[in-house]
mmCIF file of C-alpha atoms in Angstrom:
data_model
loop_
_atom_site.group_PDB
_atom_site.id
_atom_site.type_symbol
_atom_site.label_atom_id
_atom_site.label_comp_id
_atom_site.label_asym_id
_atom_site.label_seq_id
_atom_site.Cartn_x
_atom_site.Cartn_y
_atom_site.Cartn_z
ATOM 1 C CA MET X 1 0.026 0.023 0.045
ATOM 2 C CA GLY X 2 2.944 2.089 -0.103
ATOM 3 C CA GLU X 3 4.765 3.950 3.035
ATOM 4 C CA PRO X 4 2.641 5.712 5.802
ATOM 5 C CA HIS X 5 3.125 9.586 5.585
ATOM 6 C CA HIS X 6 4.998 11.151 8.093
ATOM 7 C CA LEU X 7 1.425 12.249 9.839
ATOM 8 C CA LEU X 8 1.694 8.625 10.890
ATOM 9 C CA ASP X 9 4.870 7.578 13.276
ATOM 10 C CA PRO X 10 6.124 4.110 12.519
ATOM 11 C CA ALA X 11 5.222 2.750 15.798
ATOM 12 C CA VAL X 12 1.675 3.746 15.785
ATOM 13 C CA VAL X 13 1.472 2.326 12.122
ATOM 14 C CA ALA X 14 2.930 -1.187 13.630
ATOM 15 C CA GLN X 15 0.080 -0.890 16.246
ATOM 16 C CA ILE X 16 -2.503 -0.022 14.281
ATOM 17 C CA ASP X 17 -1.969 -2.434 11.656
ATOM 18 C CA ARG X 18 -3.696 -5.274 13.653
ATOM 19 C CA LEU X 19 -6.707 -2.670 13.814
ATOM 20 C CA GLU X 20 -10.148 -3.088 11.783
ATOM 21 C CA LEU X 21 -12.952 -0.973 11.730
ATOM 22 C CA LEU X 22 -16.366 -2.466 11.735
ATOM 23 C CA ALA X 23 -19.358 -0.746 10.699
ATOM 24 C CA ARG X 24 -22.115 -1.690 13.365
ATOM 25 C CA SER X 25 -25.056 -1.388 11.137
ATOM 26 C CA LEU X 26 -25.625 -2.544 7.782
ATOM 27 C CA VAL X 27 -24.166 -1.194 4.815
ATOM 28 C CA ASP X 28 -24.192 -1.175 1.048
ATOM 29 C CA GLY X 29 -21.462 -1.122 -1.639
ATOM 30 C CA PHE X 30 -19.972 -2.515 -4.520
ATOM 31 C CA LEU X 31 -16.935 -4.290 -3.449
ATOM 32 C CA ARG X 32 -16.320 -7.159 -0.838
ATOM 33 C CA GLY X 33 -15.045 -6.223 2.568
ATOM 34 C CA LEU X 34 -15.689 -6.406 6.438
ATOM 35 C CA HIS X 35 -18.697 -5.052 6.637
ATOM 36 C CA PHE X 36 -22.247 -6.961 6.578
ATOM 37 C CA SER X 37 -24.344 -5.893 3.727
ATOM 38 C CA ALA X 38 -28.368 -5.281 3.709
ATOM 39 C CA ARG X 39 -28.034 -7.292 0.534
ATOM 40 C CA ARG X 40 -28.089 -11.069 0.592
ATOM 41 C CA GLY X 41 -25.259 -12.781 -1.427
ATOM 42 C CA SER X 42 -22.847 -15.443 -1.629
ATOM 43 C CA SER X 43 -20.634 -15.993 1.472
ATOM 44 C CA THR X 44 -19.719 -18.474 4.234
ATOM 45 C CA GLU X 45 -22.077 -16.862 6.760
ATOM 46 C CA PHE X 46 -25.469 -18.697 6.396
ATOM 47 C CA VAL X 47 -28.576 -16.535 7.181
ATOM 48 C CA GLU X 48 -31.836 -18.050 6.507
ATOM 49 C CA HIS X 49 -34.005 -19.887 3.878
ATOM 50 C CA ARG X 50 -36.522 -18.615 1.557
ATOM 51 C CA ALA X 51 -38.710 -20.252 -0.441
ATOM 52 C CA TYR X 52 -37.852 -21.151 -4.130
ATOM 53 C CA ALA X 53 -39.366 -18.421 -6.736
ATOM 54 C CA ALA X 54 -39.364 -19.217 -10.619
ATOM 55 C CA GLY X 55 -36.132 -17.850 -11.895
ATOM 56 C CA ASP X 56 -33.812 -18.457 -8.839
ATOM 57 C CA ASP X 57 -30.494 -20.340 -9.271
ATOM 58 C CA ILE X 58 -30.861 -23.991 -8.866
ATOM 59 C CA ARG X 59 -27.000 -24.199 -7.371
ATOM 60 C CA ARG X 60 -28.272 -22.251 -4.410
ATOM 61 C CA MET X 61 -31.100 -24.872 -3.592
ATOM 62 C CA ASP X 62 -31.194 -26.543 -0.193
ATOM 63 C CA TRP X 63 -31.396 -30.137 -1.317
ATOM 64 C CA ARG X 64 -31.392 -31.698 2.509
ATOM 65 C CA THR X 65 -34.473 -29.290 3.498
ATOM 66 C CA TYR X 66 -36.019 -30.538 0.391
ATOM 67 C CA GLY X 67 -35.436 -33.867 1.230
ATOM 68 C CA LYS X 68 -36.785 -33.343 4.505
ATOM 69 C CA THR X 69 -39.634 -31.141 3.706
ATOM 70 C CA ASP X 70 -40.505 -32.159 0.206
ATOM 71 C CA ARG X 71 -40.249 -27.962 -0.438
ATOM 72 C CA PHE X 72 -37.859 -25.820 -2.557
ATOM 73 C CA TYR X 73 -35.804 -23.531 -0.136
ATOM 74 C CA ILE X 74 -33.108 -21.281 -1.180
ATOM 75 C CA LYS X 75 -30.082 -20.772 1.238
ATOM 76 C CA GLN X 76 -29.401 -17.010 1.550
ATOM 77 C CA TYR X 77 -26.053 -15.876 2.871
ATOM 78 C CA GLU X 78 -24.872 -12.165 4.429
ATOM 79 C CA ASP X 79 -23.257 -10.638 1.655
ATOM 80 C CA GLU X 80 -20.150 -8.427 2.771
ATOM 81 C CA THR X 81 -19.280 -4.901 1.409
ATOM 82 C CA ASN X 82 -16.973 -2.374 1.692
ATOM 83 C CA VAL X 83 -17.813 1.205 3.268
ATOM 84 C CA ARG X 84 -17.386 4.830 2.079
ATOM 85 C CA ALA X 85 -15.934 6.733 4.651
ATOM 86 C CA ILE X 86 -15.644 10.611 4.794
ATOM 87 C CA LEU X 87 -13.042 11.892 7.358
ATOM 88 C CA ILE X 88 -14.488 15.392 8.593
ATOM 89 C CA VAL X 89 -11.710 17.449 10.003
ATOM 90 C CA ASP X 90 -12.648 20.732 11.852
ATOM 91 C CA ALA X 91 -9.945 23.303 10.545
ATOM 92 C CA SER X 92 -11.391 26.085 12.397
ATOM 93 C CA GLY X 93 -9.730 28.664 14.575
ATOM 94 C CA SER X 94 -10.648 27.199 17.784
ATOM 95 C CA MET X 95 -8.338 23.975 16.635
ATOM 96 C CA ALA X 96 -5.364 25.975 16.896
ATOM 97 C CA PHE X 97 -5.157 25.815 20.650
ATOM 98 C CA GLY X 98 -2.482 23.514 22.077
ATOM 99 C CA SER X 99 1.175 23.334 22.962
ATOM 100 C CA ARG X 100 4.132 24.171 21.184
ATOM 101 C CA GLU X 101 4.579 20.281 19.894
ATOM 102 C CA ILE X 102 1.021 19.941 18.720
ATOM 103 C CA SER X 103 -2.160 21.922 18.170
ATOM 104 C CA LYS X 104 -5.834 20.168 18.388
ATOM 105 C CA LEU X 105 -5.605 20.584 14.358
ATOM 106 C CA ARG X 106 -2.247 18.708 14.024
ATOM 107 C CA TYR X 107 -3.490 15.764 16.631
ATOM 108 C CA ALA X 108 -7.003 15.841 14.691
ATOM 109 C CA CYS X 109 -4.644 15.268 11.296
ATOM 110 C CA ALA X 110 -3.208 12.698 13.014
ATOM 111 C CA LEU X 111 -6.107 10.745 14.172
ATOM 112 C CA ALA X 112 -7.698 11.281 10.675
ATOM 113 C CA ALA X 113 -4.657 9.868 8.984
ATOM 114 C CA ALA X 114 -4.429 6.704 11.278
ATOM 115 C CA VAL X 115 -8.319 6.273 10.596
ATOM 116 C CA GLY X 116 -7.750 6.732 6.463
ATOM 117 C CA TYR X 117 -4.804 4.255 6.858
ATOM 118 C CA ILE X 118 -6.691 1.483 8.645
ATOM 119 C CA LEU X 119 -9.732 1.942 6.523
ATOM 120 C CA LEU X 120 -7.854 1.731 3.260
ATOM 121 C CA ARG X 121 -5.944 -1.058 4.449
ATOM 122 C CA GLN X 122 -9.031 -3.222 5.064
ATOM 123 C CA ARG X 123 -10.218 -2.273 1.412
ATOM 124 C CA ASP X 124 -12.733 0.541 2.239
ATOM 125 C CA SER X 125 -12.946 3.824 -0.006
ATOM 126 C CA VAL X 126 -11.643 7.036 2.050
ATOM 127 C CA GLY X 127 -12.393 10.809 1.577
ATOM 128 C CA LEU X 128 -11.685 14.001 3.553
ATOM 129 C CA CYS X 129 -13.332 17.005 4.085
ATOM 130 C CA LEU X 130 -11.774 20.202 5.892
ATOM 131 C CA LEU X 131 -14.162 22.729 7.346
ATOM 132 C CA ASP X 132 -14.869 25.768 9.569
ATOM 133 C CA SER X 133 -17.676 27.649 9.032
ATOM 134 C CA THR X 134 -17.670 26.384 5.513
ATOM 135 C CA VAL X 135 -16.302 23.401 3.456
ATOM 136 C CA ARG X 136 -12.807 24.264 2.742
ATOM 137 C CA ARG X 137 -11.571 21.317 0.843
ATOM 138 C CA PHE X 138 -13.802 18.097 -0.023
ATOM 139 C CA ILE X 139 -11.867 15.043 -1.433
ATOM 140 C CA PRO X 140 -14.604 12.485 -2.487
ATOM 141 C CA PRO X 141 -13.929 8.750 -1.121
ATOM 142 C CA ARG X 142 -11.866 6.373 -3.320
ATOM 143 C CA GLY X 143 -9.543 2.943 -2.298
ATOM 144 C CA THR X 144 -6.474 3.567 -3.775
ATOM 145 C CA ALA X 145 -2.958 4.117 -2.089
ATOM 146 C CA GLU X 146 -2.264 7.102 -4.319
ATOM 147 C CA HIS X 147 -5.645 8.632 -2.983
ATOM 148 C CA LEU X 148 -4.782 8.314 0.694
ATOM 149 C CA SER X 149 -1.263 9.697 -0.266
ATOM 150 C CA GLY X 150 -3.216 12.846 -1.293
ATOM 151 C CA ILE X 151 -5.380 13.024 1.880
ATOM 152 C CA PHE X 152 -2.125 12.880 4.152
ATOM 153 C CA ALA X 153 -0.779 16.038 1.826
ATOM 154 C CA THR X 154 -3.799 17.896 2.005
ATOM 155 C CA LEU X 155 -4.080 17.028 6.176
ATOM 156 C CA ASP X 156 -0.385 18.096 6.252
ATOM 157 C CA ARG X 157 -1.606 21.529 4.692
ATOM 158 C CA ALA X 158 -4.190 22.313 6.961
ATOM 159 C CA VAL X 159 -4.168 25.511 8.709
ATOM 160 C CA ALA X 160 -6.311 26.251 11.904
ATOM 161 C CA ALA X 161 -8.160 29.458 10.858
ATOM 162 C CA GLY X 162 -11.526 31.083 10.178
ATOM 163 C CA THR X 163 -15.178 31.043 12.497
ATOM 164 C CA THR X 164 -16.050 27.935 14.174
ATOM 165 C CA ALA X 165 -19.710 26.947 13.179
ATOM 166 C CA ILE X 166 -19.299 23.174 12.694
ATOM 167 C CA GLY X 167 -22.924 22.780 12.544
ATOM 168 C CA ALA X 168 -23.382 24.562 9.343
ATOM 169 C CA GLY X 169 -20.421 23.034 7.646
ATOM 170 C CA LEU X 170 -21.873 19.201 8.493
ATOM 171 C CA HIS X 171 -25.287 20.426 6.956
ATOM 172 C CA ARG X 172 -23.062 21.346 3.880
ATOM 173 C CA ILE X 173 -21.502 17.992 3.748
ATOM 174 C CA ALA X 174 -24.262 16.075 4.167
ATOM 175 C CA GLU X 175 -25.533 17.470 0.909
ATOM 176 C CA MET X 176 -22.174 16.420 -0.402
ATOM 177 C CA ILE X 177 -21.402 12.966 0.740
ATOM 178 C CA PRO X 178 -22.741 9.750 -1.142
ATOM 179 C CA GLU X 179 -25.684 8.303 0.515
ATOM 180 C CA GLY X 180 -24.651 5.423 2.863
ATOM 181 C CA SER X 181 -21.431 6.944 3.514
ATOM 182 C CA LEU X 182 -19.930 6.691 6.904
ATOM 183 C CA ALA X 183 -19.051 10.291 8.497
ATOM 184 C CA ILE X 184 -16.195 10.490 10.984
ATOM 185 C CA VAL X 185 -16.102 13.830 12.535
ATOM 186 C CA VAL X 186 -12.964 15.084 14.281
ATOM 187 C CA SER X 187 -13.587 18.132 15.996
ATOM 188 C CA ASP X 188 -13.254 19.868 19.584
ATOM 189 C CA LEU X 189 -16.944 20.715 18.743
ATOM 190 C CA LEU X 190 -16.507 24.386 20.121
ATOM 191 C CA ASP X 191 -20.068 25.474 18.305
ATOM 192 C CA ASP X 192 -23.577 25.464 19.562
#
């Protein structure tokens, strides 16, 4: 997947390489991944039977159940899919607070980089949104190492400025992100 960016310390990368992010609710995507989908498909995780309907694939027929009940049933399995995640980082003026070594914004960018790294490693799509009272930068989700490098570069150049109005910014982002996306907000939430 390429070299991790300097936002991620090698010791941190070694620790987070074992982590996985799993969606708690059902997700719907187009690639197979770690998250359960609302769709049914072929997998190793059996979910339920349903009655045979004309046109169903007979390879999915449960012949043992037919032998016992004399009725045709189709086996259904849990389909796994990927997640489209948007990392939403608050880059408003309040995020400039901190010590000389690290501000809230630098910490937020390092956290977003770590989460993005984990998501891409497990074949999920990652996007980024920097905001204050407006959406400063929006990068739609994709699942490539080059794309993640661009996200890291954007996080590295982020500067804390502007007024804090994260509520208004989140309303604008909700209109921009694809339906069914996972939004991960990293902010001090200093807003009404």
